[in-house]
CSV table of C-alpha atoms and ligand atoms in Angstrom, one decimal:
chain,number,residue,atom,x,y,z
A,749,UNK,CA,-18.4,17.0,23.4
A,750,UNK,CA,-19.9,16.9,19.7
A,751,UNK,CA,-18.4,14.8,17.1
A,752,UNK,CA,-18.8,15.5,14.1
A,753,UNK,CA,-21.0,12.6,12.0
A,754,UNK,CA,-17.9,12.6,9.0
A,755,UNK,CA,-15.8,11.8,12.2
A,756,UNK,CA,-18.2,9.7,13.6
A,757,UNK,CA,-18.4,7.9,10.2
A,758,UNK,CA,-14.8,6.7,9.9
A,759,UNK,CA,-13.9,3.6,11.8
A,760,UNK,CA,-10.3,3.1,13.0
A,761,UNK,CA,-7.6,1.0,11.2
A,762,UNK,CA,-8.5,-2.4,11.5
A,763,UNK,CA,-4.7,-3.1,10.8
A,764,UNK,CA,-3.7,-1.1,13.9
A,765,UNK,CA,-6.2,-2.9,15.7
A,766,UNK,CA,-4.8,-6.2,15.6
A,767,UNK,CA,-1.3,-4.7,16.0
A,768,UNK,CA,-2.3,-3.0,19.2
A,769,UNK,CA,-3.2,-6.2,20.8
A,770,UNK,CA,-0.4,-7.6,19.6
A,771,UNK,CA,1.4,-5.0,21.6
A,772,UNK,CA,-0.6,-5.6,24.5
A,773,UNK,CA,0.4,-9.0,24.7
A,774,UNK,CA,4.6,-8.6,24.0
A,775,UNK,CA,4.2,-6.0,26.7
A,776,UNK,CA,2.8,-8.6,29.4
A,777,UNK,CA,6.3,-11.0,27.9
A,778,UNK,CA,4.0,-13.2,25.7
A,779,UNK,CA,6.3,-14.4,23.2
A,780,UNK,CA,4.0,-13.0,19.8
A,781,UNK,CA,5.0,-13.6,16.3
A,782,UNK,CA,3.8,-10.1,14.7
A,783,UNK,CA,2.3,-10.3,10.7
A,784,UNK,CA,0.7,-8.0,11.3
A,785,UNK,CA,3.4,-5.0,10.4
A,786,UNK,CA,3.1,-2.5,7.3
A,787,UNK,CA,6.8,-1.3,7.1
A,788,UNK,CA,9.9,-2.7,6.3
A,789,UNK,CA,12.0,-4.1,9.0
A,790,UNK,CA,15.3,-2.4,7.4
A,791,UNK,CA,16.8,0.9,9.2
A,792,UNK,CA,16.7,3.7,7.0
A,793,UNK,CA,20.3,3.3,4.7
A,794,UNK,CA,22.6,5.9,6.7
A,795,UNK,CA,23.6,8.0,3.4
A,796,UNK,CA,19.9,8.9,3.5
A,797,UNK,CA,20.0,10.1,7.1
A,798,UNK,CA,23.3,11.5,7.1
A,799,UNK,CA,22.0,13.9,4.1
A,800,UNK,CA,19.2,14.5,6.5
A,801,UNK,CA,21.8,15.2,9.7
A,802,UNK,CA,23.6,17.7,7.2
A,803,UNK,CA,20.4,19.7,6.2
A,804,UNK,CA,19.9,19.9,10.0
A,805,UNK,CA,23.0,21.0,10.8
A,806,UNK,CA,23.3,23.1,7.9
A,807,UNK,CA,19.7,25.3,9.7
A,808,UNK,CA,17.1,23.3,7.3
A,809,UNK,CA,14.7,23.9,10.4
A,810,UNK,CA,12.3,26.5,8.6
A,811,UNK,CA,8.9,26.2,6.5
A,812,UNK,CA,10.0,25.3,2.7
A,813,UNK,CA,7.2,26.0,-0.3
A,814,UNK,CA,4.0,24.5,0.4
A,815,UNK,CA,4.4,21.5,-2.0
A,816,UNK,CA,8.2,20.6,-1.0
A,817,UNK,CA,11.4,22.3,-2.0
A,818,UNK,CA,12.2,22.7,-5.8
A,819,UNK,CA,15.4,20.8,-5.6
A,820,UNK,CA,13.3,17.9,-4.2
A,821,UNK,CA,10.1,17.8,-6.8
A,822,UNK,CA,13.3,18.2,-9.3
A,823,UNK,CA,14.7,14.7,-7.8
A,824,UNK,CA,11.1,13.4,-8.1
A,825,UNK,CA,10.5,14.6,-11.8
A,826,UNK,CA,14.0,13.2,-12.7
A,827,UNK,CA,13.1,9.8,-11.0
A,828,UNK,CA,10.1,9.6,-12.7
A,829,UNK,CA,11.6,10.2,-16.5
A,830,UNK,CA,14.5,7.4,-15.6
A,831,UNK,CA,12.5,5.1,-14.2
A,832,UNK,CA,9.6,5.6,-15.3
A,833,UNK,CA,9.1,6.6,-18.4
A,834,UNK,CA,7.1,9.9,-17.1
A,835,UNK,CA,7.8,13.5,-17.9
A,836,UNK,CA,6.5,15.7,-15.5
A,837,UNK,CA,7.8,19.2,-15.0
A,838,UNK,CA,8.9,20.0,-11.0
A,839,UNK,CA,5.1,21.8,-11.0
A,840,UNK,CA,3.6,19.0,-11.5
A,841,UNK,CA,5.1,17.2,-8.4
A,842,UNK,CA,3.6,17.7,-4.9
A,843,UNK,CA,5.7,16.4,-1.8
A,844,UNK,CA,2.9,15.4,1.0
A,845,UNK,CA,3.5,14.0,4.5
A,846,UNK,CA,3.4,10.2,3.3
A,847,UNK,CA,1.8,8.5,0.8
A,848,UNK,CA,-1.4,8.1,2.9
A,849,UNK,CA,-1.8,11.9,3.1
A,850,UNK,CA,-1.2,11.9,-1.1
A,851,UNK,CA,-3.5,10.0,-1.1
A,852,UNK,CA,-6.4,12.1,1.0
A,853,UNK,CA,-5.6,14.9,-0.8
A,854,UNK,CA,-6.0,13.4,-4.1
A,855,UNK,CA,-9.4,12.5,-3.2
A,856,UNK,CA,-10.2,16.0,-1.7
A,857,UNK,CA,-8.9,17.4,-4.9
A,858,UNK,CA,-10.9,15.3,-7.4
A,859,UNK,CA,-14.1,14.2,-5.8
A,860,UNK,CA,-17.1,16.1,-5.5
A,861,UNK,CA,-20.7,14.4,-3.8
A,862,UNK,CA,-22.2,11.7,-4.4
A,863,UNK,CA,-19.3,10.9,-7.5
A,864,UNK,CA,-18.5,6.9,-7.7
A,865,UNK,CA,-15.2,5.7,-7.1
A,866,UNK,CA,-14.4,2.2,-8.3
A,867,UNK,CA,-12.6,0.0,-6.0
A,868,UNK,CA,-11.3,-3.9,-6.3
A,869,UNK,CA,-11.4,-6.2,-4.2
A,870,UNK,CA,-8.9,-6.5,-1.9
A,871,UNK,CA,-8.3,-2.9,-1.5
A,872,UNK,CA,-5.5,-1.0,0.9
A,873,UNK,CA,-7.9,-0.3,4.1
A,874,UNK,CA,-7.4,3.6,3.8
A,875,UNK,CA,-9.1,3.7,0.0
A,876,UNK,CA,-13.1,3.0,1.1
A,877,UNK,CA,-12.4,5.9,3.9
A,878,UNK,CA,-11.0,8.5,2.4
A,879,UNK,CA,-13.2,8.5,-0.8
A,880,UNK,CA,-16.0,8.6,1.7
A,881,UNK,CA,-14.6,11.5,3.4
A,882,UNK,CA,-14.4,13.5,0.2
A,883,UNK,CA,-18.1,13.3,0.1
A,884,UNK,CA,-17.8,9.9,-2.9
A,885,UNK,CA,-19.3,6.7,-2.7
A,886,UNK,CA,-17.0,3.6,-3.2
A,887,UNK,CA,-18.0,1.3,-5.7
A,888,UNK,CA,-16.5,-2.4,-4.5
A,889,UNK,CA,-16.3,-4.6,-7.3
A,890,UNK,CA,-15.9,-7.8,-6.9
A,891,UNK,CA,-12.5,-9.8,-8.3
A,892,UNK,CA,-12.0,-13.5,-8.9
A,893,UNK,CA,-9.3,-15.4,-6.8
A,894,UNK,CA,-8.7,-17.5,-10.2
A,895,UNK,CA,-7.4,-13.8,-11.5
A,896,UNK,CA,-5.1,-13.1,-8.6
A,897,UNK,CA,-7.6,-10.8,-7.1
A,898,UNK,CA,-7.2,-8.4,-10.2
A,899,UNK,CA,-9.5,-6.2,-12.0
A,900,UNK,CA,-10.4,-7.5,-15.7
A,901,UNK,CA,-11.7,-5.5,-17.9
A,902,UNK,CA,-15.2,-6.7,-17.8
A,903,UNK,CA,-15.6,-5.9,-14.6
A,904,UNK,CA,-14.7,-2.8,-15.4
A,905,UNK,CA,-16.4,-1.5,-18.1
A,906,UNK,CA,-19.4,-3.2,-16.3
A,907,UNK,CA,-18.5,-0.8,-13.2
A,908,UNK,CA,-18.4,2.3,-14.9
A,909,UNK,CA,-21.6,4.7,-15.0
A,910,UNK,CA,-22.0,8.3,-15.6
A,911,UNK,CA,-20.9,9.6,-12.0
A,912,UNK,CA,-17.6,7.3,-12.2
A,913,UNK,CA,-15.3,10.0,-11.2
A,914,UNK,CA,-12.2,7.7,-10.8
A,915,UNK,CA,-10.4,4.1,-10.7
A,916,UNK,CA,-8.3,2.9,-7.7
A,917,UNK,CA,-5.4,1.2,-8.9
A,918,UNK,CA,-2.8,-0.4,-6.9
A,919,UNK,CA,0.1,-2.4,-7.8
A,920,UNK,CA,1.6,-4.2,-6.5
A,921,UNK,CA,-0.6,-4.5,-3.9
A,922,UNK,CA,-1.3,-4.6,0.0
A,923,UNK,CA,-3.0,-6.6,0.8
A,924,UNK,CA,-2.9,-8.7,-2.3
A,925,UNK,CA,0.7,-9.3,-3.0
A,926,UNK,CA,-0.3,-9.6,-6.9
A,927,UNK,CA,0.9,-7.0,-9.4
A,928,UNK,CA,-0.8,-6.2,-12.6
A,929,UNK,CA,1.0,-7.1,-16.0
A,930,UNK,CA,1.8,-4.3,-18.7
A,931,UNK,CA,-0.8,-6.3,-20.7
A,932,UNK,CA,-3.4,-6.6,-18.1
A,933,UNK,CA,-3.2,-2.8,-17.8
A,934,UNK,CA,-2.9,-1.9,-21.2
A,935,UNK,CA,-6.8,-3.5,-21.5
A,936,UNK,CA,-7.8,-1.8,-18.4
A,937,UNK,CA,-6.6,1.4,-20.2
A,938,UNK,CA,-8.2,0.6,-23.3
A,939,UNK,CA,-11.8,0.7,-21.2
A,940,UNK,CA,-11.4,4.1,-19.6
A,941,UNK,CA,-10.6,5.4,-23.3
A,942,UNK,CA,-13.5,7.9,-23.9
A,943,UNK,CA,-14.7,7.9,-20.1
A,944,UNK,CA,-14.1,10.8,-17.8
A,945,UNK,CA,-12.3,8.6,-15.1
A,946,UNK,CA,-9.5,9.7,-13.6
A,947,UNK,CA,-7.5,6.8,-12.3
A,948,UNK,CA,-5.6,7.2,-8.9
A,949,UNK,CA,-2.1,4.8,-9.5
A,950,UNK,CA,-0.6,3.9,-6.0
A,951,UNK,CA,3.0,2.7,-7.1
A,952,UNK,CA,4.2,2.7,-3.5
A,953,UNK,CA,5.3,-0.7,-4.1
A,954,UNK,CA,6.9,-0.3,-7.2
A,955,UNK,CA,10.5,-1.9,-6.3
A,956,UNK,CA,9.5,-4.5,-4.5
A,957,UNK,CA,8.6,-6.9,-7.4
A,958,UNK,CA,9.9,-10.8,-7.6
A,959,UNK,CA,10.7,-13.5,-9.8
A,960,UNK,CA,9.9,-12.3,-13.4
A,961,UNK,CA,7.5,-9.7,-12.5
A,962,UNK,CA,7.4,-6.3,-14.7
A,963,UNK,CA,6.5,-3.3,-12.8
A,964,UNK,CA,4.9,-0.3,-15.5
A,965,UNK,CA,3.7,2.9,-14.4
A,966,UNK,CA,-0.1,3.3,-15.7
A,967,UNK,CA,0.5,6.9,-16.7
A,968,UNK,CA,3.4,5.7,-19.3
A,969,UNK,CA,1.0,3.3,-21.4
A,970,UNK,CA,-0.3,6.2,-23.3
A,971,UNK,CA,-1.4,9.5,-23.8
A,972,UNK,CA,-4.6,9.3,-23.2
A,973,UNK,CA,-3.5,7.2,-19.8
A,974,UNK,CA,-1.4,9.9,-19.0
A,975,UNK,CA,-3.8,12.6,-19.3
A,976,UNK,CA,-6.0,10.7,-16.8
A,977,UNK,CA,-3.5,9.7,-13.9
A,978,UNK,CA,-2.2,10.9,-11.0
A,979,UNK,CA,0.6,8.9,-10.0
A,980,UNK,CA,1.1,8.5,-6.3
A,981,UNK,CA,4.2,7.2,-4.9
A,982,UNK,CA,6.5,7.9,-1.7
A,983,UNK,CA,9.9,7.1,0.5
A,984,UNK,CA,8.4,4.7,3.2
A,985,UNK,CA,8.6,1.2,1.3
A,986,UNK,CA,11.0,1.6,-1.1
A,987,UNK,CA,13.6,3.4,1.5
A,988,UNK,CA,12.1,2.0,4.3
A,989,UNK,CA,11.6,5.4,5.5
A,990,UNK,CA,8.1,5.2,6.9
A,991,UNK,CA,8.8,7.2,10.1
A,992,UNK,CA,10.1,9.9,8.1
A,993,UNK,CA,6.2,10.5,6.6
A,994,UNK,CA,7.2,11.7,2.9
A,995,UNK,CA,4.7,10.7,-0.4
A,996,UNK,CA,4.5,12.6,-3.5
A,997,UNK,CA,2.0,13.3,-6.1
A,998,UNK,CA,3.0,14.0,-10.0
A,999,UNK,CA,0.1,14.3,-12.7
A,1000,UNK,CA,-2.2,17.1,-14.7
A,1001,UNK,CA,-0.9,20.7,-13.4
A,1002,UNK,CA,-4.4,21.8,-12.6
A,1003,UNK,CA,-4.4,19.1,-9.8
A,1004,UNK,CA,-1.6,19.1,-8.5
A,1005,UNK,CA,-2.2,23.1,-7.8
A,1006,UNK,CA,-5.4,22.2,-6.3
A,1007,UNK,CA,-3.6,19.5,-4.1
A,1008,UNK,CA,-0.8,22.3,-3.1
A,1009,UNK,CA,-3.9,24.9,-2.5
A,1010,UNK,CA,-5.7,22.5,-0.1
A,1011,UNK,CA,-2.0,21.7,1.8
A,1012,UNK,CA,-1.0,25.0,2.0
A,1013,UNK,CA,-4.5,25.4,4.6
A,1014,UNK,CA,-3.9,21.3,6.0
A,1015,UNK,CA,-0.3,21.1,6.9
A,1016,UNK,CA,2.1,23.6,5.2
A,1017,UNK,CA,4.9,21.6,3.6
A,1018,UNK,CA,6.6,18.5,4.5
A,1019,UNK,CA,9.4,18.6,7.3
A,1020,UNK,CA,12.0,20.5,5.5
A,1021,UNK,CA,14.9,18.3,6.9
A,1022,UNK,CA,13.3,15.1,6.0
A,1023,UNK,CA,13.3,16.4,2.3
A,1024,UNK,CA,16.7,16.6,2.2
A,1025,UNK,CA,17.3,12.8,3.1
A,1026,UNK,CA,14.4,12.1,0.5
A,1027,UNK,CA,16.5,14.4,-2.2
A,1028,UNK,CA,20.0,11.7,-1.3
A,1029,UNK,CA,18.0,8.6,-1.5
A,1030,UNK,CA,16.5,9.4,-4.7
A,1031,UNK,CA,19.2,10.6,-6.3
A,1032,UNK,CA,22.4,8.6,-4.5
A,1033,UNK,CA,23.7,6.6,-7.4
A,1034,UNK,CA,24.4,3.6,-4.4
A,1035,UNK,CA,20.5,3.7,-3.5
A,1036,UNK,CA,20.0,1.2,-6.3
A,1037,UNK,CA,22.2,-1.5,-4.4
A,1038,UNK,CA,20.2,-0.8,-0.7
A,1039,UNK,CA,17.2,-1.3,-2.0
A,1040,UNK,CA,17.8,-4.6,-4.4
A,1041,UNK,CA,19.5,-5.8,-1.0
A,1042,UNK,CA,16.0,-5.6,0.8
A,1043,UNK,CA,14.2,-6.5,-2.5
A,1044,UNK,CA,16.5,-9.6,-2.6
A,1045,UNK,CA,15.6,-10.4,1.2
A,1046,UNK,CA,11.5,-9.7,0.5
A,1047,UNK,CA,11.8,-12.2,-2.5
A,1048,UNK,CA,13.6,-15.1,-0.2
A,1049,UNK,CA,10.8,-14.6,2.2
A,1050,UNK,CA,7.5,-14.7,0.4
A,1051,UNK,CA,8.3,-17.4,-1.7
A,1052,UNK,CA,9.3,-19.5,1.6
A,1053,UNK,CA,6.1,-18.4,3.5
A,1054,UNK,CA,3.5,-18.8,0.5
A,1055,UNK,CA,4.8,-22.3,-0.3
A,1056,UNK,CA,4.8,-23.3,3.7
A,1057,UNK,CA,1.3,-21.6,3.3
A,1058,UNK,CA,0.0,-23.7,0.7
A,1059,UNK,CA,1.7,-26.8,2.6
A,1060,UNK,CA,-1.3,-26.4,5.3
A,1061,UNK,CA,-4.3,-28.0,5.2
A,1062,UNK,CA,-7.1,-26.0,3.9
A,1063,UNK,CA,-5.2,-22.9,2.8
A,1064,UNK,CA,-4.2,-21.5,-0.5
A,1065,UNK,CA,-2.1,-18.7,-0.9
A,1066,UNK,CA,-0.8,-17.6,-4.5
A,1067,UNK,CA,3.0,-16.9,-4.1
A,1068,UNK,CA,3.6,-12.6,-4.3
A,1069,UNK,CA,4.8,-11.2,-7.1
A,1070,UNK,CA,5.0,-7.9,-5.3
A,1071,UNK,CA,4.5,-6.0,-1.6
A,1072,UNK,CA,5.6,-7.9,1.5
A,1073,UNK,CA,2.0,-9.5,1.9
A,1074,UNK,CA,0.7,-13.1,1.0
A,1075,UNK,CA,-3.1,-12.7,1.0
A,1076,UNK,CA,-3.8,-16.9,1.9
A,1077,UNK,CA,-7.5,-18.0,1.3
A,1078,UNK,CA,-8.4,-19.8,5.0
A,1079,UNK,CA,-12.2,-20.0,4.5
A,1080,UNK,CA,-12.3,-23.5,4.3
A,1081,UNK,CA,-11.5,-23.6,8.2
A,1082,UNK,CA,-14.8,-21.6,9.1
A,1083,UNK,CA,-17.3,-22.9,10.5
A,1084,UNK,CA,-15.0,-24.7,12.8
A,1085,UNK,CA,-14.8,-24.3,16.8
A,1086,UNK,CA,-11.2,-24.2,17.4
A,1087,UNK,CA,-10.6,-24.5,21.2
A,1088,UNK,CA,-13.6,-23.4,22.6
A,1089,UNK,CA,-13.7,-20.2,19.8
A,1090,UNK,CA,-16.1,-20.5,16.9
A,1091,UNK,CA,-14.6,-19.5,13.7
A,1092,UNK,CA,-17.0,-17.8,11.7
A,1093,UNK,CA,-14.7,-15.3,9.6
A,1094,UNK,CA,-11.9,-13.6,9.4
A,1095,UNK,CA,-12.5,-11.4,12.5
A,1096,UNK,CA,-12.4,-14.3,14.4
A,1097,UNK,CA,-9.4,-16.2,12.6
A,1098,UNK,CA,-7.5,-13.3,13.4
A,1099,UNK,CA,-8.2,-13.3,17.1
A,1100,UNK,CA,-8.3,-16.9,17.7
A,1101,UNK,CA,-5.0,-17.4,16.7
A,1102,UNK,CA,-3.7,-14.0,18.3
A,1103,UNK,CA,-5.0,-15.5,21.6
A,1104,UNK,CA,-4.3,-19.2,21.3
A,1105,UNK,CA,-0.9,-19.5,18.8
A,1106,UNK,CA,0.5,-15.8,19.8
A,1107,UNK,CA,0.4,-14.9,16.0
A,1108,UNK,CA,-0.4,-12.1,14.7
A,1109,UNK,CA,-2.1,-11.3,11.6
A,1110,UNK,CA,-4.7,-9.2,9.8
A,1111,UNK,CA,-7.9,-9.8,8.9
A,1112,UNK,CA,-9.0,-9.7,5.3
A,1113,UNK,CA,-12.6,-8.2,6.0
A,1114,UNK,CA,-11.5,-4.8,6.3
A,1115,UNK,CA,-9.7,-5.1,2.8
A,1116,UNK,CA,-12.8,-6.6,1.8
A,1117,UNK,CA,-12.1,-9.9,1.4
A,1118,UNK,CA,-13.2,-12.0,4.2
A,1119,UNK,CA,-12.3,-15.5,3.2
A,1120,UNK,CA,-8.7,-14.2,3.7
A,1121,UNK,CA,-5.9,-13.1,6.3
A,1122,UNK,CA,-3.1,-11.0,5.4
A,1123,UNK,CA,0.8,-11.8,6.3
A,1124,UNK,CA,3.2,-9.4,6.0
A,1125,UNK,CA,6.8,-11.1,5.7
A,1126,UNK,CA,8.4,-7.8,6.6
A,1127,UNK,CA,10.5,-9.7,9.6
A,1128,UNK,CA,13.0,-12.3,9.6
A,1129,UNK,CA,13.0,-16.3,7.8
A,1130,UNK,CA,13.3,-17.4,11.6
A,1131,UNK,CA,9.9,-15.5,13.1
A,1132,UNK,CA,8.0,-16.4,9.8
A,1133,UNK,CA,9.4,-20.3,10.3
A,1134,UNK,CA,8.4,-19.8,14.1
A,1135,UNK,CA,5.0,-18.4,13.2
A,1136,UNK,CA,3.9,-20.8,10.2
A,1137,UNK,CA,5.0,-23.9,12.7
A,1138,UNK,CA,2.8,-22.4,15.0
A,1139,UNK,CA,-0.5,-21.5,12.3
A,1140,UNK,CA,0.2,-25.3,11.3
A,1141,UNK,CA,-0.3,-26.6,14.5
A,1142,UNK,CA,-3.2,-24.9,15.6
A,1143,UNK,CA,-4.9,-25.7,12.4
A,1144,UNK,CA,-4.1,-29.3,12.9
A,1145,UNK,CA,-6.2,-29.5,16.3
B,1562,LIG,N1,-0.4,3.0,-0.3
B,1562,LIG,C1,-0.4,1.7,0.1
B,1562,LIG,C2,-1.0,0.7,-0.8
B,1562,LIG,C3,0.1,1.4,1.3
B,1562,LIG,O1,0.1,0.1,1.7
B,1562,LIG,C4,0.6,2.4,2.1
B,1562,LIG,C5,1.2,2.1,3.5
B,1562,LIG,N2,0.6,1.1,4.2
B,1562,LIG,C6,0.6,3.7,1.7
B,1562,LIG,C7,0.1,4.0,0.4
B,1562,LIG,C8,1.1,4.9,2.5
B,1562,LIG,O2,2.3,4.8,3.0
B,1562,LIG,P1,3.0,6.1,3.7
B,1562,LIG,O3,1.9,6.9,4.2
B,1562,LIG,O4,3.8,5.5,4.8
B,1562,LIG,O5,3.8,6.7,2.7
């Protein structure tokens, strides 16, 4: 049958495609050490799925408003003042099935043709795709490892031309574990002052920060920031409610309508039940204590794996101040022939050791950044022990 070229176009997950061989192998009882995953490895906390059982029970089984329930975008509003800083009315909040779809419809909503959408390096594998699918051209730029990977704003202002429609922001960061000071923002907000960018804020990772790491909402720093950003954000990592498929949206009404217009014809509302359980675990005064427990736990784990990290030859990996990923820097192994398998990049990095070491782990090229792999230390101090002995030793060949 046909296929359409924009389907054509879009290539799969690189991230699921590691993971799927991964599974491949488990299944034939190959004992794999799996970096590879995106989610937390916590169960949901029960009061969020008991709330979830109740609405259920309670027959919370029909279509809700297109954008999500009132009570919930109130929940969302409210979270948003407290923690925040950010007053946003319940209009100006749109519930979407995950933080991935918010962000699809953002770009639907925003991007016309052949607008330029600028995009650091490393960026979340989903970005480059979906501006493209909204017709947009990604603009890579370039970052410096010396600057964590970030944005400055010379490289900024140097970015933007007349068609710059909008700024990718995300921190902290998958894949780059770094998070963006208030400061460091602050001067990136200074450079859009006057433009016509609108910048796109993922905060998906906003409470999983470590050591003395300050998390600040772009959309707070100003008016003028404010004005210009739509703040995305959602259950999954926080909650670790990624089954349950619930992002949200809050900026300019305009957009936000434009967002609910476009759902109302893509998917209707989110799952009604699932909105109640997002309704408890944002407003449960306990929530704060479930997720400082996982936060806690995150923290342990990615300062042990980016210090065993930068114990191994060859590799440098800044510790994470945010996100369960460390981003290491292994291109100064390529070019080597490691058993019989050249390693050229991080395509091949990835599958080497997938195939000799059983670990698995994600290529940075699909973030854009080859020299790098990714590591997520969503799973437990003994499988990240088990898996760095095992990276150590096969590097030591
Ligand atoms: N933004 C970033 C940066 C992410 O890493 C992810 C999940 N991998 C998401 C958004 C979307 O998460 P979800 O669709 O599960 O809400």
């Amino acid at each position: 049958m046909k296929i359409s070229k924009r389907a054509a176009d879009v290539p799969s997950s690189a991230t699921l495609a590691v993971t799927a061989r991964a599974k491949e192998l488990k299944a034939k009882g190959v004992d794999v050490v799996d970096f590879g995953a995106g989610e937390p490895d916590f169960d949901t906390p029960d009061f969020i799925k008991e709330a979830a059982i109740k609405a259920l029970k309670a027959g919370k089984t029909k279509y809700t408003a297109e954008s999500g329930i009132v009570e919930l975008r109130t929940a969302i509003a409210a979270k948003l003042e407290k923690e925040n800083g950010l007053k946003y009315t319940p209009e100006q909040v749109i519930v979407n099935i995950g933080g991935k779809h918010s962000v699809y419809e953002a770009m639907q909503a925003v991007l016309d043709g052949g607008d330029e959408v600028i995009l650091p390096v490393p960026y979340w594998v989903t970005y480059p795709e979906t501006i493209k699918l909204a017709g947009a051209v990604p603009i890579i730029v370039q970052t410096d490892k010396k600057n964590s990977y970030k944005i400055t704003p010379a490289q900024l202002k140097k970015a933007i031309t007349k068609k710059t429609a909008m700024l990718v922001l995300n921190s902290p960061s998958n894949p780059g574990g770094f998070t963006y000071t208030p400061e460091e923002l602050k001067a990136i907000a200074k450079v859009l002052e006057g433009t016509q960018v609108v910048v796109l804020s993922d905060e998906i990772y906003e409470k999983l920060i470590y050591g003395d790491t300050k998390f600040v909402s772009f959309a707070s720093l100003s008016k003028d920031a404010y004005d210009r950003t739509l703040t995305l954000n959602g259950l999954s990592k926080t909650f670790s409610m990624t089954g349950w498929r619930l992002g949200y949206a809050a900026g300019p009404l305009e957009v936000i309508k434009a967002m609910g217009r476009l759902q109302s014809h893509m998917t209707s509302n989110p799952v009604t039940f699932a909105q109640y359980g997002a309704i408890a675990a944002l407003s449960d005064t306990a929530a704060g204590q479930t997720v400082e427990k996982m936060r806690a736990e995150f923290e342990r784990r990615g300062k042990y794996m980016s210090q065993r990290l930068n114990d191994i030859y060859g590799i440098e990996c800044p510790e994470p101040t945010g996100a369960f990923y460390c981003f290491p820097d292994v291109s100064s192994h390529y070019g080597r022939n490691i058993n019989g398998m050249k390693i050229n990049g991080s395509m091949d990095f990835a599958k080497a050791i997938l195939e000799q070491a059983n670990v698995a782990l994600v290529p940075g090229l699909p973030f854009g950044c080859d020299n790098n792999v990714r590591l997520s230390f969503a799973c437990s101090l003994e499988q990240i022990a088990k898996g760095l002995d095992r990276l150590e030793k096969w590097l030591a060949q």
